GROMACS .gro file of C-alpha atoms in nm:
model
  295
    1MET     CA    1  -0.008  -0.022   0.006
    2ALA     CA    2   0.104   0.342  -0.073
    3ALA     CA    3   0.214   0.550   0.238
    4HIS     CA    4   0.033   0.821   0.366
    5SER     CA    5   0.212   1.115   0.178
    6GLU     CA    6   0.159   0.956  -0.165
    7TYR     CA    7  -0.219   0.945  -0.174
    8HIS     CA    8  -0.322   1.186  -0.437
    9TRP     CA    9  -0.727   1.117  -0.404
   10PHE     CA   10  -0.959   1.054  -0.100
   11VAL     CA   11  -1.277   0.880  -0.198
   12GLY     CA   12  -1.572   0.840   0.090
   13VAL     CA   13  -1.842   0.590   0.033
   14ASP     CA   14  -2.159   0.605   0.194
   15ILE     CA   15  -2.275   0.269   0.216
   16ALA     CA   16  -2.654   0.143   0.218
   17ALA     CA   17  -2.823  -0.218   0.174
   18GLU     CA   18  -2.895  -0.180  -0.218
   19SER     CA   19  -2.638   0.085  -0.340
   20PHE     CA   20  -2.332   0.303  -0.233
   21THR     CA   21  -2.272   0.671  -0.284
   22ALA     CA   22  -1.891   0.778  -0.341
   23THR     CA   23  -1.763   1.148  -0.365
   24CYS     CA   24  -1.378   1.230  -0.388
   25CYS     CA   25  -1.139   1.521  -0.339
   26ASP     CA   26  -0.756   1.552  -0.414
   27ARG     CA   27  -0.500   1.730  -0.131
   28THR     CA   28  -0.662   2.064  -0.183
   29SER     CA   29  -1.013   2.054  -0.356
   30SER     CA   30  -1.364   2.039  -0.220
   31PRO     CA   31  -1.547   1.701  -0.253
   32ALA     CA   32  -1.688   1.620  -0.608
   33HIS     CA   33  -1.760   1.368  -0.872
   34LEU     CA   34  -2.072   1.250  -0.686
   35ARG     CA   35  -2.188   0.894  -0.793
   36THR     CA   36  -2.407   0.646  -0.692
   37PHE     CA   37  -2.351   0.257  -0.758
   38PRO     CA   38  -2.556  -0.074  -0.689
   39GLN     CA   39  -2.425  -0.310  -0.455
   40THR     CA   40  -2.358  -0.587  -0.692
   41PHE     CA   41  -2.047  -0.725  -0.864
   42ALA     CA   42  -2.152  -0.490  -1.144
   43GLY     CA   43  -2.158  -0.223  -0.942
   44TYR     CA   44  -1.790  -0.289  -0.795
   45ALA     CA   45  -1.646  -0.285  -1.139
   46ALA     CA   46  -1.783   0.024  -1.244
   47PHE     CA   47  -1.665   0.181  -0.915
   48GLN     CA   48  -1.327   0.052  -1.007
   49GLN     CA   49  -1.356   0.226  -1.344
   50TYR     CA   50  -1.441   0.531  -1.142
   51LEU     CA   51  -1.121   0.494  -0.941
   52HIS     CA   52  -0.924   0.426  -1.246
   53ALA     CA   53  -1.037   0.765  -1.410
   54LEU     CA   54  -0.882   0.930  -1.066
   55HIS     CA   55  -0.570   0.785  -1.098
   56PRO     CA   56  -0.462   0.471  -1.290
   57ASP     CA   57  -0.240   0.360  -0.993
   58PRO     CA   58  -0.519   0.228  -0.724
   59ALA     CA   59  -0.229   0.250  -0.419
   60THR     CA   60  -0.235   0.623  -0.453
   61ILE     CA   61  -0.623   0.656  -0.386
   62LEU     CA   62  -0.756   0.590  -0.001
   63VAL     CA   63  -1.090   0.486  -0.008
   64VAL     CA   64  -1.286   0.533   0.327
   65LEU     CA   65  -1.587   0.337   0.443
   66GLU     CA   66  -1.779   0.304   0.747
   67ALA     CA   67  -1.813  -0.033   0.937
   68THR     CA   68  -2.216  -0.023   0.906
   69GLY     CA   69  -2.356  -0.352   0.940
   70SER     CA   70  -2.206  -0.626   0.692
   71TYR     CA   71  -2.302  -0.399   0.391
   72TRP     CA   72  -1.935  -0.271   0.362
   73VAL     CA   73  -1.759  -0.614   0.354
   74THR     CA   74  -1.794  -0.741  -0.020
   75LEU     CA   75  -1.703  -0.411  -0.156
   76ALA     CA   76  -1.397  -0.353   0.092
   77VAL     CA   77  -1.270  -0.706  -0.015
   78THR     CA   78  -1.295  -0.643  -0.372
   79LEU     CA   79  -1.113  -0.327  -0.329
   80HIS     CA   80  -0.849  -0.458  -0.150
   81GLN     CA   81  -0.770  -0.739  -0.351
   82ALA     CA   82  -0.734  -0.498  -0.635
   83GLY     CA   83  -0.475  -0.305  -0.490
   84VAL     CA   84  -0.669  -0.018  -0.338
   85ALA     CA   85  -0.596   0.138   0.008
   86VAL     CA   86  -0.920   0.086   0.194
   87SER     CA   87  -0.971   0.205   0.535
   88VAL     CA   88  -1.281   0.085   0.764
   89VAL     CA   89  -1.367   0.331   1.009
   90HIS     CA   90  -1.618   0.314   1.336
   91PRO     CA   91  -1.910   0.508   1.226
   92ASN     CA   92  -1.851   0.689   1.603
   93HIS     CA   93  -1.515   0.813   1.471
   94VAL     CA   94  -1.677   1.007   1.178
   95HIS     CA   95  -1.945   1.122   1.366
   96ASN     CA   96  -1.740   1.274   1.625
   97TYR     CA   97  -1.548   1.411   1.334
   98ALA     CA   98  -1.871   1.579   1.181
   99LYS     CA   99  -1.976   1.739   1.506
  100SER     CA  100  -1.667   1.938   1.465
  101LEU     CA  101  -1.761   2.088   1.131
  102PRO     CA  102  -2.034   2.358   1.071
  103GLN     CA  103  -2.402   2.196   1.072
  104ARG     CA  104  -2.503   1.985   0.769
  105ALA     CA  105  -2.792   1.829   0.636
  106LYS     CA  106  -2.815   1.438   0.665
  107THR     CA  107  -2.812   1.252   0.307
  108ASP     CA  108  -2.608   1.019   0.133
  109ALA     CA  109  -2.423   1.245  -0.081
  110ARG     CA  110  -2.347   1.484   0.232
  111ASP     CA  111  -2.209   1.159   0.432
  112ALA     CA  112  -2.010   1.067   0.123
  113ASP     CA  113  -1.854   1.407   0.113
  114LEU     CA  114  -1.786   1.387   0.475
  115LEU     CA  115  -1.617   1.071   0.471
  116SER     CA  116  -1.389   1.205   0.198
  117GLN     CA  117  -1.299   1.495   0.381
  118PHE     CA  118  -1.215   1.267   0.705
  119ALA     CA  119  -1.024   1.062   0.469
  120ARG     CA  120  -0.793   1.335   0.361
  121GLU     CA  121  -0.753   1.507   0.710
  122ARG     CA  122  -0.726   1.201   0.927
  123GLN     CA  123  -0.574   0.931   0.679
  124PRO     CA  124  -0.685   0.628   0.881
  125PRO     CA  125  -0.483   0.312   0.894
  126THR     CA  126  -0.555   0.083   0.590
  127TRP     CA  127  -0.765  -0.238   0.642
  128THR     CA  128  -0.664  -0.594   0.546
  129PRO     CA  129  -0.928  -0.896   0.543
  130PRO     CA  130  -0.920  -1.140   0.818
  131PRO     CA  131  -0.827  -1.499   0.781
  132GLN     CA  132  -1.028  -1.761   0.708
  133VAL     CA  133  -1.039  -1.880   1.076
  134TYR     CA  134  -1.227  -1.545   1.147
  135HIS     CA  135  -1.490  -1.583   0.945
  136GLU     CA  136  -1.514  -1.970   1.054
  137LEU     CA  137  -1.531  -1.857   1.425
  138ARG     CA  138  -1.707  -1.528   1.412
  139GLN     CA  139  -2.041  -1.672   1.220
  140ARG     CA  140  -2.047  -1.967   1.451
  141LEU     CA  141  -2.021  -1.744   1.764
  142VAL     CA  142  -2.283  -1.470   1.625
  143ALA     CA  143  -2.547  -1.770   1.529
  144ARG     CA  144  -2.484  -1.917   1.883
  145GLU     CA  145  -2.584  -1.576   2.027
  146ALA     CA  146  -2.882  -1.535   1.794
  147LEU     CA  147  -2.991  -1.921   1.918
  148LEU     CA  148  -2.929  -1.851   2.285
  149GLU     CA  149  -3.150  -1.526   2.258
  150MET     CA  150  -3.396  -1.733   2.085
  151ARG     CA  151  -3.403  -2.018   2.358
  152LYS     CA  152  -3.440  -1.777   2.629
  153GLN     CA  153  -3.786  -1.626   2.477
  154ALA     CA  154  -3.880  -1.976   2.417
  155ARG     CA  155  -3.827  -2.071   2.794
  156ASN     CA  156  -4.002  -1.730   2.879
  157HIS     CA  157  -4.295  -1.872   2.672
  158VAL     CA  158  -4.306  -2.223   2.842
  159HIS     CA  159  -4.267  -2.050   3.201
  160ALA     CA  160  -4.569  -1.806   3.086
  161PHE     CA  161  -4.775  -2.088   2.949
  162VAL     CA  162  -4.750  -2.326   3.273
  163GLN     CA  163  -4.887  -2.029   3.503
  164TRP     CA  164  -5.262  -2.094   3.340
  165PRO     CA  165  -5.502  -2.307   3.527
  166VAL     CA  166  -5.606  -2.433   3.189
  167GLN     CA  167  -5.322  -2.577   2.958
  168ILE     CA  168  -5.389  -2.715   2.607
  169ALA     CA  169  -5.160  -2.996   2.556
  170SER     CA  170  -5.103  -2.976   2.215
  171VAL     CA  171  -4.969  -2.623   2.268
  172LYS     CA  172  -4.759  -2.721   2.529
  173ALA     CA  173  -4.605  -2.979   2.342
  174GLN     CA  174  -4.561  -2.750   2.049
  175LEU     CA  175  -4.375  -2.470   2.294
  176GLU     CA  176  -4.168  -2.763   2.443
  177ALA     CA  177  -4.061  -2.874   2.086
  178VAL     CA  178  -3.923  -2.543   1.990
  179LEU     CA  179  -3.718  -2.512   2.322
  180ALA     CA  180  -3.584  -2.880   2.244
  181ASP     CA  181  -3.520  -2.802   1.862
  182LEU     CA  182  -3.313  -2.484   1.982
  183ASP     CA  183  -3.119  -2.697   2.261
  184GLY     CA  184  -3.048  -2.924   1.955
  185ARG     CA  185  -2.887  -2.699   1.725
  186ILE     CA  186  -2.680  -2.465   2.032
  187ALA     CA  187  -2.489  -2.776   2.155
  188PRO     CA  188  -2.367  -2.878   1.790
  189LEU     CA  189  -2.272  -2.521   1.700
  190GLU     CA  190  -2.067  -2.524   2.022
  191ARG     CA  191  -1.880  -2.846   1.957
  192GLU     CA  192  -1.767  -2.680   1.626
  193ILE     CA  193  -1.632  -2.343   1.754
  194SER     CA  194  -1.411  -2.563   1.964
  195ASP     CA  195  -1.329  -2.807   1.700
  196VAL     CA  196  -1.247  -2.498   1.456
  197LEU     CA  197  -1.045  -2.328   1.733
  198ARG     CA  198  -0.831  -2.637   1.807
  199ALA     CA  199  -0.731  -2.690   1.444
  200SER     CA  200  -0.670  -2.351   1.377
  201ALA     CA  201  -0.355  -2.118   1.376
  202TRP     CA  202  -0.487  -1.967   1.688
  203ALA     CA  203  -0.491  -2.276   1.877
  204GLU     CA  204  -0.196  -2.204   2.079
  205SER     CA  205  -0.339  -1.870   2.193
  206ALA     CA  206  -0.683  -2.036   2.296
  207VAL     CA  207  -0.493  -2.315   2.495
  208LEU     CA  208  -0.303  -2.032   2.690
  209LEU     CA  209  -0.614  -1.816   2.758
  210GLN     CA  210  -0.783  -2.127   2.904
  211THR     CA  211  -0.502  -2.205   3.136
  212ILE     CA  212  -0.673  -1.880   3.313
  213HIS     CA  213  -0.864  -2.026   3.590
  214SER     CA  214  -1.269  -1.988   3.502
  215VAL     CA  215  -1.206  -1.934   3.140
  216GLY     CA  216  -1.406  -2.181   2.943
  217ALA     CA  217  -1.383  -2.303   2.580
  218LEU     CA  218  -1.617  -1.991   2.419
  219THR     CA  219  -1.451  -1.722   2.617
  220PRO     CA  220  -1.114  -1.727   2.388
  221ALA     CA  221  -1.303  -1.777   2.078
  222TRP     CA  222  -1.467  -1.453   2.139
  223LEU     CA  223  -1.145  -1.282   2.258
  224LEU     CA  224  -0.947  -1.397   1.959
  225VAL     CA  225  -1.212  -1.318   1.686
  226LEU     CA  226  -1.248  -0.933   1.848
  227THR     CA  227  -0.874  -0.903   1.869
  228LEU     CA  228  -0.753  -1.095   1.579
  229ASN     CA  229  -0.562  -1.318   1.789
  230PHE     CA  230  -0.433  -1.004   1.942
  231GLU     CA  231  -0.269  -0.849   1.659
  232GLN     CA  232  -0.504  -0.547   1.684
  233CYS     CA  233  -0.414  -0.530   2.050
  234PRO     CA  234  -0.072  -0.669   2.135
  235THR     CA  235  -0.047  -0.559   2.489
  236ALA     CA  236  -0.300  -0.590   2.781
  237GLU     CA  237  -0.287  -0.196   2.832
  238ALA     CA  238  -0.391  -0.209   2.394
  239THR     CA  239  -0.667  -0.449   2.495
  240VAL     CA  240  -0.819  -0.294   2.799
  241ALA     CA  241  -0.838   0.034   2.604
  242TYR     CA  242  -0.993  -0.132   2.281
  243ALA     CA  243  -1.267  -0.268   2.530
  244GLY     CA  244  -1.309   0.061   2.669
  245LEU     CA  245  -1.220  -0.023   3.035
  246ALA     CA  246  -0.918   0.201   3.068
  247PRO     CA  247  -1.007   0.486   3.351
  248LEU     CA  248  -0.992   0.806   3.187
  249PRO     CA  249  -0.832   1.128   3.363
  250TYR     CA  250  -1.088   1.399   3.457
  251GLU     CA  251  -0.871   1.709   3.502
  252SER     CA  252  -0.910   2.075   3.419
  253GLY     CA  253  -0.683   2.351   3.504
  254ARG     CA  254  -0.578   2.360   3.853
  255SER     CA  255  -0.955   2.346   3.988
  256VAL     CA  256  -1.066   2.043   3.876
  257ARG     CA  257  -0.913   1.667   3.998
  258GLY     CA  258  -1.219   1.419   3.966
  259ARG     CA  259  -1.169   1.058   3.998
  260ALA     CA  260  -1.057   0.905   3.678
  261ARG     CA  261  -1.364   0.685   3.521
  262ILE     CA  262  -1.433   0.468   3.260
  263GLY     CA  263  -1.588   0.594   2.954
  264HIS     CA  264  -1.867   0.486   2.731
  265GLY     CA  265  -1.642   0.393   2.410
  266GLY     CA  266  -1.462   0.078   2.297
  267ASN     CA  267  -1.596  -0.232   2.158
  268LYS     CA  268  -1.916  -0.370   2.348
  269ARG     CA  269  -1.895  -0.712   2.282
  270LEU     CA  270  -1.526  -0.738   2.386
  271ARG     CA  271  -1.616  -0.554   2.696
  272THR     CA  272  -1.929  -0.821   2.738
  273THR     CA  273  -1.709  -1.114   2.716
  274VAL     CA  274  -1.445  -0.989   2.950
  275TYR     CA  275  -1.759  -0.891   3.200
  276LEU     CA  276  -1.908  -1.247   3.191
  277ALA     CA  277  -1.559  -1.424   3.226
  278THR     CA  278  -1.511  -1.186   3.531
  279LEU     CA  279  -1.819  -1.304   3.659
  280ASN     CA  280  -1.752  -1.639   3.633
  281ALA     CA  281  -1.400  -1.621   3.777
  282ALA     CA  282  -1.567  -1.405   4.078
  283ARG     CA  283  -1.770  -1.723   4.165
  284PHE     CA  284  -1.532  -1.997   4.111
  285ASN     CA  285  -1.179  -1.855   4.140
  286PRO     CA  286  -1.107  -1.766   4.550
  287VAL     CA  287  -0.836  -1.551   4.452
  288ILE     CA  288  -1.050  -1.325   4.208
  289ARG     CA  289  -1.363  -1.366   4.427
  290ASP     CA  290  -1.168  -1.213   4.719
  291PHE     CA  291  -1.031  -0.918   4.497
  292TYR     CA  292  -1.374  -0.883   4.332
  293GLU     CA  293  -1.565  -0.842   4.707
  294ARG     CA  294  -1.304  -0.604   4.826
  295LEU     CA  295  -1.410  -0.384   4.540
   0.00000   0.00000   0.00000
């Protein structure tokens, strides 16, 4: 990829479910060349022609997308494979940047303009597609979470049903069948997650994580997926900061000296994973339990 100083064009792309809108600017101009493309492979090819018209060397163009749902993924992979410098940024980063600018309307075109300006001023790090094991684990973990939520709802339905003095046997059987079906789907997924992790290049990291008392089989999978085997977070401090758990100073001038406090940013899923592991450790690990109770 080109170094930051070698980018000639900065392209902002606003992603939607069925289309995406792009504008671009060079090092000095205002955003221009507004175009909308369909979210299809033909649309991706047309967008690459749009980029080629800006500059024949794709590495001199920085394209910035927001990580909106999963709509951005195929476009980002396509551009990366074509040698285009792609950056995928968190929507909060762009939102905070927008607040520093004069009031503006909210449209796809305006959002694309904003992203192209953000690309030029901030030049965020480029994105690299994660390895296959990431997809193998993440899709199973997300599916498991969805099934767990469905099972929770099914249990609530059964619990509410049995409170009635009159219970129709066929209805109860249907509700219990749904619950049993969900149980039968969750267990194989959990086995698959363990098997995939054990056979992957991340296996050694998973084994090390499981040496921590009270860390089960699924917590390492989430930690490794969310940090890309700690490549995104090479130190404990970086991991804590990424999760949004690092205490932040609260000071201003000479008069304000508040207690450091944890903010509201960071990766919510990572924070939840660490929190659940902590609760488990507080129950079963006597050292952690004593420390937890002192807090």
